PDB file of C-alpha atoms in Angstrom:
ATOM      1  CA  UNK A   1     156.970 -81.623  50.882  1.00  0.00           C
ATOM      2  CA  UNK A   2     157.534 -78.018  49.897  1.00  0.00           C
ATOM      3  CA  UNK A   3     157.813 -75.568  52.781  1.00  0.00           C
ATOM      4  CA  UNK A   4     158.186 -71.821  52.445  1.00  0.00           C
ATOM      5  CA  UNK A   5     159.526 -69.586  55.169  1.00  0.00           C
ATOM      6  CA  UNK A   6     159.960 -65.836  55.362  1.00  0.00           C
ATOM      7  CA  UNK A   7     162.291 -63.733  57.458  1.00  0.00           C
ATOM      8  CA  UNK A   8     161.744 -61.452  59.252  1.00  0.00           C
ATOM      9  CA  UNK A   9     158.185 -61.989  60.419  1.00  0.00           C
ATOM     10  CA  UNK A  10     157.816 -58.272  61.027  1.00  0.00           C
ATOM     11  CA  UNK A  11     159.836 -55.224  60.116  1.00  0.00           C
ATOM     12  CA  UNK A  12     159.528 -51.564  61.039  1.00  0.00           C
ATOM     13  CA  UNK A  13     161.643 -48.985  59.217  1.00  0.00           C
ATOM     14  CA  UNK A  14     161.716 -45.200  58.868  1.00  0.00           C
ATOM     15  CA  UNK A  15     160.534 -43.730  55.596  1.00  0.00           C
ATOM     16  CA  UNK A  16     163.188 -43.578  52.887  1.00  0.00           C
ATOM     17  CA  UNK A  17     165.135 -46.664  53.925  1.00  0.00           C
ATOM     18  CA  UNK A  18     166.001 -49.430  51.500  1.00  0.00           C
ATOM     19  CA  UNK A  19     164.994 -52.855  52.787  1.00  0.00           C
ATOM     20  CA  UNK A  20     165.229 -56.545  51.971  1.00  0.00           C
ATOM     21  CA  UNK A  21     162.666 -59.250  52.636  1.00  0.00           C
ATOM     22  CA  UNK A  22     163.756 -62.878  52.521  1.00  0.00           C
ATOM     23  CA  UNK A  23     161.969 -66.002  51.354  1.00  0.00           C
ATOM     24  CA  UNK A  24     163.276 -69.577  51.514  1.00  0.00           C
ATOM     25  CA  UNK A  25     161.835 -72.773  50.071  1.00  0.00           C
ATOM     26  CA  UNK A  26     162.878 -76.358  50.674  1.00  0.00           C
ATOM     27  CA  UNK A  27     162.314 -77.949  47.251  1.00  0.00           C
ATOM     28  CA  UNK A  28     164.085 -76.300  44.330  1.00  0.00           C
ATOM     29  CA  UNK A  29     161.776 -77.997  41.793  1.00  0.00           C
ATOM     30  CA  UNK A  30     159.549 -74.979  41.282  1.00  0.00           C
ATOM     31  CA  UNK A  31     157.948 -73.503  38.188  1.00  0.00           C
ATOM     32  CA  UNK A  32     157.973 -69.940  39.441  1.00  0.00           C
ATOM     33  CA  UNK A  33     158.034 -67.731  42.510  1.00  0.00           C
ATOM     34  CA  UNK A  34     155.658 -64.872  43.082  1.00  0.00           C
ATOM     35  CA  UNK A  35     155.728 -61.990  45.539  1.00  0.00           C
ATOM     36  CA  UNK A  36     152.388 -60.621  46.738  1.00  0.00           C
ATOM     37  CA  UNK A  37     151.274 -57.694  48.812  1.00  0.00           C
ATOM     38  CA  UNK A  38     148.329 -57.949  51.194  1.00  0.00           C
ATOM     39  CA  UNK A  39     146.740 -55.012  52.948  1.00  0.00           C
ATOM     40  CA  UNK A  40     144.858 -55.722  56.207  1.00  0.00           C
ATOM     41  CA  UNK A  41     141.604 -57.581  55.569  1.00  0.00           C
ATOM     42  CA  UNK A  42     142.145 -57.552  51.813  1.00  0.00           C
ATOM     43  CA  UNK A  43     143.013 -60.033  49.106  1.00  0.00           C
ATOM     44  CA  UNK A  44     146.410 -60.462  47.494  1.00  0.00           C
ATOM     45  CA  UNK A  45     147.992 -58.228  44.882  1.00  0.00           C
ATOM     46  CA  UNK A  46     150.680 -59.740  42.689  1.00  0.00           C
ATOM     47  CA  UNK A  47     153.885 -57.691  42.688  1.00  0.00           C
ATOM     48  CA  UNK A  48     156.439 -59.714  40.755  1.00  0.00           C
ATOM     49  CA  UNK A  49     156.601 -63.137  39.131  1.00  0.00           C
ATOM     50  CA  UNK A  50     159.948 -64.814  38.535  1.00  0.00           C
ATOM     51  CA  UNK A  51     160.039 -67.882  36.297  1.00  0.00           C
ATOM     52  CA  UNK A  52     162.328 -70.706  37.370  1.00  0.00           C
ATOM     53  CA  UNK A  53     164.707 -69.891  34.505  1.00  0.00           C
ATOM     54  CA  UNK A  54     165.015 -66.239  35.533  1.00  0.00           C
ATOM     55  CA  UNK A  55     167.191 -64.695  38.220  1.00  0.00           C
ATOM     56  CA  UNK A  56     165.410 -61.424  38.875  1.00  0.00           C
ATOM     57  CA  UNK A  57     162.499 -59.168  38.021  1.00  0.00           C
ATOM     58  CA  UNK A  58     162.087 -55.448  38.551  1.00  0.00           C
ATOM     59  CA  UNK A  59     159.047 -53.232  38.809  1.00  0.00           C
ATOM     60  CA  UNK A  60     159.503 -49.630  39.858  1.00  0.00           C
ATOM     61  CA  UNK A  61     161.089 -49.524  43.310  1.00  0.00           C
ATOM     62  CA  UNK A  62     160.795 -53.304  43.679  1.00  0.00           C
ATOM     63  CA  UNK A  63     163.394 -55.854  42.688  1.00  0.00           C
ATOM     64  CA  UNK A  64     163.041 -59.576  43.300  1.00  0.00           C
ATOM     65  CA  UNK A  65     165.818 -62.104  42.881  1.00  0.00           C
ATOM     66  CA  UNK A  66     165.673 -65.877  42.715  1.00  0.00           C
ATOM     67  CA  UNK A  67     168.404 -68.405  43.476  1.00  0.00           C
ATOM     68  CA  UNK A  68     166.702 -71.718  42.818  1.00  0.00           C
ATOM     69  CA  UNK A  69     169.670 -73.883  43.726  1.00  0.00           C
ATOM     70  CA  UNK A  70     169.884 -72.453  47.225  1.00  0.00           C
ATOM     71  CA  UNK A  71     166.109 -72.152  47.585  1.00  0.00           C
ATOM     72  CA  UNK A  72     166.087 -68.425  48.224  1.00  0.00           C
ATOM     73  CA  UNK A  73     164.437 -65.276  46.970  1.00  0.00           C
ATOM     74  CA  UNK A  74     164.742 -61.705  48.132  1.00  0.00           C
ATOM     75  CA  UNK A  75     162.447 -58.746  47.612  1.00  0.00           C
ATOM     76  CA  UNK A  76     164.266 -55.430  47.650  1.00  0.00           C
ATOM     77  CA  UNK A  77     162.239 -52.273  48.218  1.00  0.00           C
ATOM     78  CA  UNK A  78     164.057 -49.031  47.508  1.00  0.00           C
ATOM     79  CA  UNK A  79     163.272 -45.721  49.178  1.00  0.00           C
ATOM     80  CA  UNK A  80     160.427 -47.100  51.277  1.00  0.00           C
ATOM     81  CA  UNK A  81     157.238 -45.067  51.705  1.00  0.00           C
ATOM     82  CA  UNK A  82     154.431 -45.243  54.298  1.00  0.00           C
ATOM     83  CA  UNK A  83     152.176 -46.567  51.524  1.00  0.00           C
ATOM     84  CA  UNK A  84     154.405 -49.638  51.324  1.00  0.00           C
ATOM     85  CA  UNK A  85     153.143 -50.739  54.745  1.00  0.00           C
ATOM     86  CA  UNK A  86     151.498 -54.127  54.248  1.00  0.00           C
ATOM     87  CA  UNK A  87     152.181 -57.830  54.557  1.00  0.00           C
ATOM     88  CA  UNK A  88     154.412 -59.248  51.855  1.00  0.00           C
ATOM     89  CA  UNK A  89     153.980 -62.897  50.924  1.00  0.00           C
ATOM     90  CA  UNK A  90     156.106 -65.063  48.715  1.00  0.00           C
ATOM     91  CA  UNK A  91     154.673 -68.132  47.022  1.00  0.00           C
ATOM     92  CA  UNK A  92     156.141 -70.889  44.880  1.00  0.00           C
ATOM     93  CA  UNK A  93     154.339 -72.885  42.240  1.00  0.00           C
ATOM     94  CA  UNK A  94     155.304 -76.533  42.532  1.00  0.00           C
ATOM     95  CA  UNK A  95     155.374 -79.339  40.019  1.00  0.00           C
ATOM     96  CA  UNK A  96     152.031 -80.472  41.465  1.00  0.00           C
ATOM     97  CA  UNK A  97     150.365 -77.298  40.192  1.00  0.00           C
ATOM     98  CA  UNK A  98     149.981 -75.940  43.702  1.00  0.00           C
ATOM     99  CA  UNK A  99     150.949 -72.521  44.896  1.00  0.00           C
ATOM    100  CA  UNK A 100     152.492 -72.751  48.370  1.00  0.00           C
ATOM    101  CA  UNK A 101     152.724 -69.596  50.440  1.00  0.00           C
ATOM    102  CA  UNK A 102     155.084 -68.425  53.118  1.00  0.00           C
ATOM    103  CA  UNK A 103     153.709 -66.924  56.337  1.00  0.00           C
ATOM    104  CA  UNK A 104     154.486 -63.377  55.230  1.00  0.00           C
ATOM    105  CA  UNK A 105     156.516 -60.414  56.473  1.00  0.00           C
ATOM    106  CA  UNK A 106     154.546 -57.583  58.034  1.00  0.00           C
ATOM    107  CA  UNK A 107     156.151 -54.285  57.015  1.00  0.00           C
ATOM    108  CA  UNK A 108     155.541 -50.968  58.688  1.00  0.00           C
ATOM    109  CA  UNK A 109     157.122 -47.832  57.216  1.00  0.00           C
ATOM    110  CA  UNK A 110     157.153 -44.988  59.705  1.00  0.00           C
ATOM    111  CA  UNK A 111     156.706 -41.446  58.293  1.00  0.00           C
TER     112      UNK A 111
ATOM    113  CA  UNK B   1     136.885 -58.080  33.040  1.00  0.00           C
ATOM    114  CA  UNK B   2     138.193 -56.525  36.218  1.00  0.00           C
ATOM    115  CA  UNK B   3     139.829 -59.579  37.737  1.00  0.00           C
ATOM    116  CA  UNK B   4     138.822 -62.356  40.087  1.00  0.00           C
ATOM    117  CA  UNK B   5     135.548 -61.637  41.864  1.00  0.00           C
ATOM    118  CA  UNK B   6     134.403 -63.246  45.114  1.00  0.00           C
ATOM    119  CA  UNK B   7     131.015 -63.042  46.796  1.00  0.00           C
ATOM    120  CA  UNK B   8     130.046 -62.335  49.424  1.00  0.00           C
ATOM    121  CA  UNK B   9     132.878 -60.233  50.831  1.00  0.00           C
ATOM    122  CA  UNK B  10     131.794 -60.951  54.403  1.00  0.00           C
ATOM    123  CA  UNK B  11     129.649 -63.659  55.924  1.00  0.00           C
ATOM    124  CA  UNK B  12     128.631 -64.095  59.542  1.00  0.00           C
ATOM    125  CA  UNK B  13     126.885 -67.331  60.357  1.00  0.00           C
ATOM    126  CA  UNK B  14     125.839 -69.306  63.386  1.00  0.00           C
ATOM    127  CA  UNK B  15     127.647 -72.512  64.184  1.00  0.00           C
ATOM    128  CA  UNK B  16     126.026 -75.463  62.476  1.00  0.00           C
ATOM    129  CA  UNK B  17     124.700 -73.522  59.488  1.00  0.00           C
ATOM    130  CA  UNK B  18     125.772 -74.134  55.905  1.00  0.00           C
ATOM    131  CA  UNK B  19     127.444 -71.423  53.855  1.00  0.00           C
ATOM    132  CA  UNK B  20     128.343 -71.135  50.172  1.00  0.00           C
ATOM    133  CA  UNK B  21     130.869 -68.815  48.577  1.00  0.00           C
ATOM    134  CA  UNK B  22     131.216 -67.968  44.929  1.00  0.00           C
ATOM    135  CA  UNK B  23     134.289 -67.186  42.839  1.00  0.00           C
ATOM    136  CA  UNK B  24     134.250 -65.790  39.316  1.00  0.00           C
ATOM    137  CA  UNK B  25     137.726 -66.123  37.790  1.00  0.00           C
ATOM    138  CA  UNK B  26     139.236 -64.069  34.999  1.00  0.00           C
ATOM    139  CA  UNK B  27     137.316 -65.226  31.947  1.00  0.00           C
ATOM    140  CA  UNK B  28     140.053 -66.931  29.945  1.00  0.00           C
ATOM    141  CA  UNK B  29     141.672 -68.607  32.967  1.00  0.00           C
ATOM    142  CA  UNK B  30     141.307 -72.378  33.056  1.00  0.00           C
ATOM    143  CA  UNK B  31     142.849 -72.920  36.490  1.00  0.00           C
ATOM    144  CA  UNK B  32     141.061 -72.011  39.695  1.00  0.00           C
ATOM    145  CA  UNK B  33     142.328 -72.360  43.270  1.00  0.00           C
ATOM    146  CA  UNK B  34     140.760 -72.035  46.699  1.00  0.00           C
ATOM    147  CA  UNK B  35     142.828 -71.052  49.748  1.00  0.00           C
ATOM    148  CA  UNK B  36     142.055 -70.435  53.383  1.00  0.00           C
ATOM    149  CA  UNK B  37     143.891 -67.818  55.410  1.00  0.00           C
ATOM    150  CA  UNK B  38     143.732 -67.341  59.169  1.00  0.00           C
ATOM    151  CA  UNK B  39     144.954 -64.258  60.971  1.00  0.00           C
ATOM    152  CA  UNK B  40     148.705 -63.811  60.839  1.00  0.00           C
ATOM    153  CA  UNK B  41     149.265 -66.785  58.549  1.00  0.00           C
ATOM    154  CA  UNK B  42     149.894 -67.184  54.850  1.00  0.00           C
ATOM    155  CA  UNK B  43     147.154 -68.691  52.668  1.00  0.00           C
ATOM    156  CA  UNK B  44     146.802 -72.493  52.844  1.00  0.00           C
ATOM    157  CA  UNK B  45     145.913 -74.465  49.735  1.00  0.00           C
ATOM    158  CA  UNK B  46     142.497 -76.137  49.789  1.00  0.00           C
ATOM    159  CA  UNK B  47     141.720 -77.322  46.277  1.00  0.00           C
ATOM    160  CA  UNK B  48     142.426 -76.758  42.610  1.00  0.00           C
ATOM    161  CA  UNK B  49     140.460 -77.060  39.375  1.00  0.00           C
ATOM    162  CA  UNK B  50     141.617 -77.251  35.807  1.00  0.00           C
ATOM    163  CA  UNK B  51     138.566 -76.387  33.756  1.00  0.00           C
ATOM    164  CA  UNK B  52     135.727 -78.302  35.448  1.00  0.00           C
ATOM    165  CA  UNK B  53     137.926 -81.077  36.835  1.00  0.00           C
ATOM    166  CA  UNK B  54     138.893 -80.950  40.493  1.00  0.00           C
ATOM    167  CA  UNK B  55     142.471 -82.210  40.330  1.00  0.00           C
ATOM    168  CA  UNK B  56     143.615 -81.938  43.901  1.00  0.00           C
ATOM    169  CA  UNK B  57     142.204 -81.538  47.386  1.00  0.00           C
ATOM    170  CA  UNK B  58     144.151 -80.723  50.513  1.00  0.00           C
ATOM    171  CA  UNK B  59     143.770 -82.745  53.691  1.00  0.00           C
ATOM    172  CA  UNK B  60     142.517 -79.459  55.155  1.00  0.00           C
ATOM    173  CA  UNK B  61     139.373 -79.948  53.096  1.00  0.00           C
ATOM    174  CA  UNK B  62     137.294 -82.112  55.433  1.00  0.00           C
ATOM    175  CA  UNK B  63     134.109 -83.913  54.422  1.00  0.00           C
ATOM    176  CA  UNK B  64     132.158 -80.801  55.403  1.00  0.00           C
ATOM    177  CA  UNK B  65     133.776 -78.872  52.575  1.00  0.00           C
ATOM    178  CA  UNK B  66     132.850 -79.283  48.928  1.00  0.00           C
ATOM    179  CA  UNK B  67     133.907 -77.287  45.906  1.00  0.00           C
ATOM    180  CA  UNK B  68     132.477 -77.341  42.418  1.00  0.00           C
ATOM    181  CA  UNK B  69     133.190 -75.739  39.081  1.00  0.00           C
ATOM    182  CA  UNK B  70     130.357 -77.144  37.007  1.00  0.00           C
ATOM    183  CA  UNK B  71     130.999 -75.480  33.663  1.00  0.00           C
ATOM    184  CA  UNK B  72     134.649 -74.662  34.029  1.00  0.00           C
ATOM    185  CA  UNK B  73     133.851 -71.032  34.743  1.00  0.00           C
ATOM    186  CA  UNK B  74     132.718 -69.874  38.200  1.00  0.00           C
ATOM    187  CA  UNK B  75     133.280 -72.016  41.273  1.00  0.00           C
ATOM    188  CA  UNK B  76     131.473 -72.467  44.575  1.00  0.00           C
ATOM    189  CA  UNK B  77     132.863 -73.534  47.934  1.00  0.00           C
ATOM    190  CA  UNK B  78     130.317 -74.885  50.397  1.00  0.00           C
ATOM    191  CA  UNK B  79     130.923 -75.514  54.073  1.00  0.00           C
ATOM    192  CA  UNK B  80     128.338 -77.643  55.848  1.00  0.00           C
ATOM    193  CA  UNK B  81     127.683 -77.609  59.581  1.00  0.00           C
ATOM    194  CA  UNK B  82     130.086 -74.730  60.137  1.00  0.00           C
ATOM    195  CA  UNK B  83     132.349 -74.724  63.194  1.00  0.00           C
ATOM    196  CA  UNK B  84     134.065 -71.810  64.893  1.00  0.00           C
ATOM    197  CA  UNK B  85     137.389 -73.083  63.571  1.00  0.00           C
ATOM    198  CA  UNK B  86     136.131 -72.439  60.042  1.00  0.00           C
ATOM    199  CA  UNK B  87     136.356 -68.700  60.672  1.00  0.00           C
ATOM    200  CA  UNK B  88     138.914 -67.430  58.182  1.00  0.00           C
ATOM    201  CA  UNK B  89     139.403 -65.546  54.948  1.00  0.00           C
ATOM    202  CA  UNK B  90     138.650 -67.748  51.940  1.00  0.00           C
ATOM    203  CA  UNK B  91     140.607 -66.707  48.878  1.00  0.00           C
ATOM    204  CA  UNK B  92     140.088 -67.699  45.269  1.00  0.00           C
ATOM    205  CA  UNK B  93     142.707 -67.394  42.554  1.00  0.00           C
ATOM    206  CA  UNK B  94     142.839 -68.102  38.858  1.00  0.00           C
ATOM    207  CA  UNK B  95     145.537 -68.549  36.287  1.00  0.00           C
ATOM    208  CA  UNK B  96     145.881 -69.658  32.712  1.00  0.00           C
ATOM    209  CA  UNK B  97     147.960 -72.573  31.564  1.00  0.00           C
ATOM    210  CA  UNK B  98     149.860 -70.864  28.798  1.00  0.00           C
ATOM    211  CA  UNK B  99     153.438 -71.938  28.336  1.00  0.00           C
ATOM    212  CA  UNK B 100     155.524 -71.067  31.375  1.00  0.00           C
ATOM    213  CA  UNK B 101     153.625 -67.930  32.304  1.00  0.00           C
ATOM    214  CA  UNK B 102     151.274 -69.010  35.086  1.00  0.00           C
ATOM    215  CA  UNK B 103     150.859 -65.941  37.221  1.00  0.00           C
ATOM    216  CA  UNK B 104     148.067 -66.404  39.750  1.00  0.00           C
ATOM    217  CA  UNK B 105     145.587 -63.595  40.288  1.00  0.00           C
ATOM    218  CA  UNK B 106     143.681 -63.443  43.550  1.00  0.00           C
ATOM    219  CA  UNK B 107     140.270 -62.164  44.474  1.00  0.00           C
ATOM    220  CA  UNK B 108     139.580 -59.968  47.496  1.00  0.00           C
ATOM    221  CA  UNK B 109     138.418 -62.932  49.510  1.00  0.00           C
ATOM    222  CA  UNK B 110     135.364 -63.843  51.547  1.00  0.00           C
ATOM    223  CA  UNK B 111     135.757 -63.363  55.282  1.00  0.00           C
ATOM    224  CA  UNK B 112     133.764 -65.938  57.225  1.00  0.00           C
ATOM    225  CA  UNK B 113     132.949 -65.486  60.885  1.00  0.00           C
ATOM    226  CA  UNK B 114     131.247 -68.375  62.661  1.00  0.00           C
ATOM    227  CA  UNK B 115     129.617 -67.352  65.940  1.00  0.00           C
TER     228      UNK B 115
END
């Protein structure tokens, strides 16, 4: 059974800091891994999608890496801004066509 | 097409009542998913459609829950005899089976409060 965990559960940083969010999954047989952002009371916004054959994806100040063999992904946010404050969720698509989510990391960027 | 649309955005209902939510996916997407999310948790998978066929249902989906996608386009999720434990955000997502690119796009969700 695929399980997804995220560390840390919550993170508070001063504006301008670079930060790393971690995601781990137990079954390496995934099709892809996706990072999402969720603002309080809102739906999910897709940030980055990494296919199982890829090692990283970049979009602006965001960089996501994937190490399938070790079951890990990291989301790197450069030069954090208060507008980055949100919950960040990682999700893996399994061979059973299901998307399994982690519990999320709640990020607060202090001005 | 502006993305996945869910209605209503909020629903407050008394315990024991039935509720129905609607999801309109991105038009060319043949896959549609329903998730439930409680406060402080990640979304939990409920069920999944490919076109009009419901291919998988989670054990979380009790007999009081039913989902349909009659024409392979929009979907409805009905909860009968609601309980307070049903209070959650219900999220819908869609994707298209097109090679290896299966990015899921989520709606804004329907927040259900059972009082």
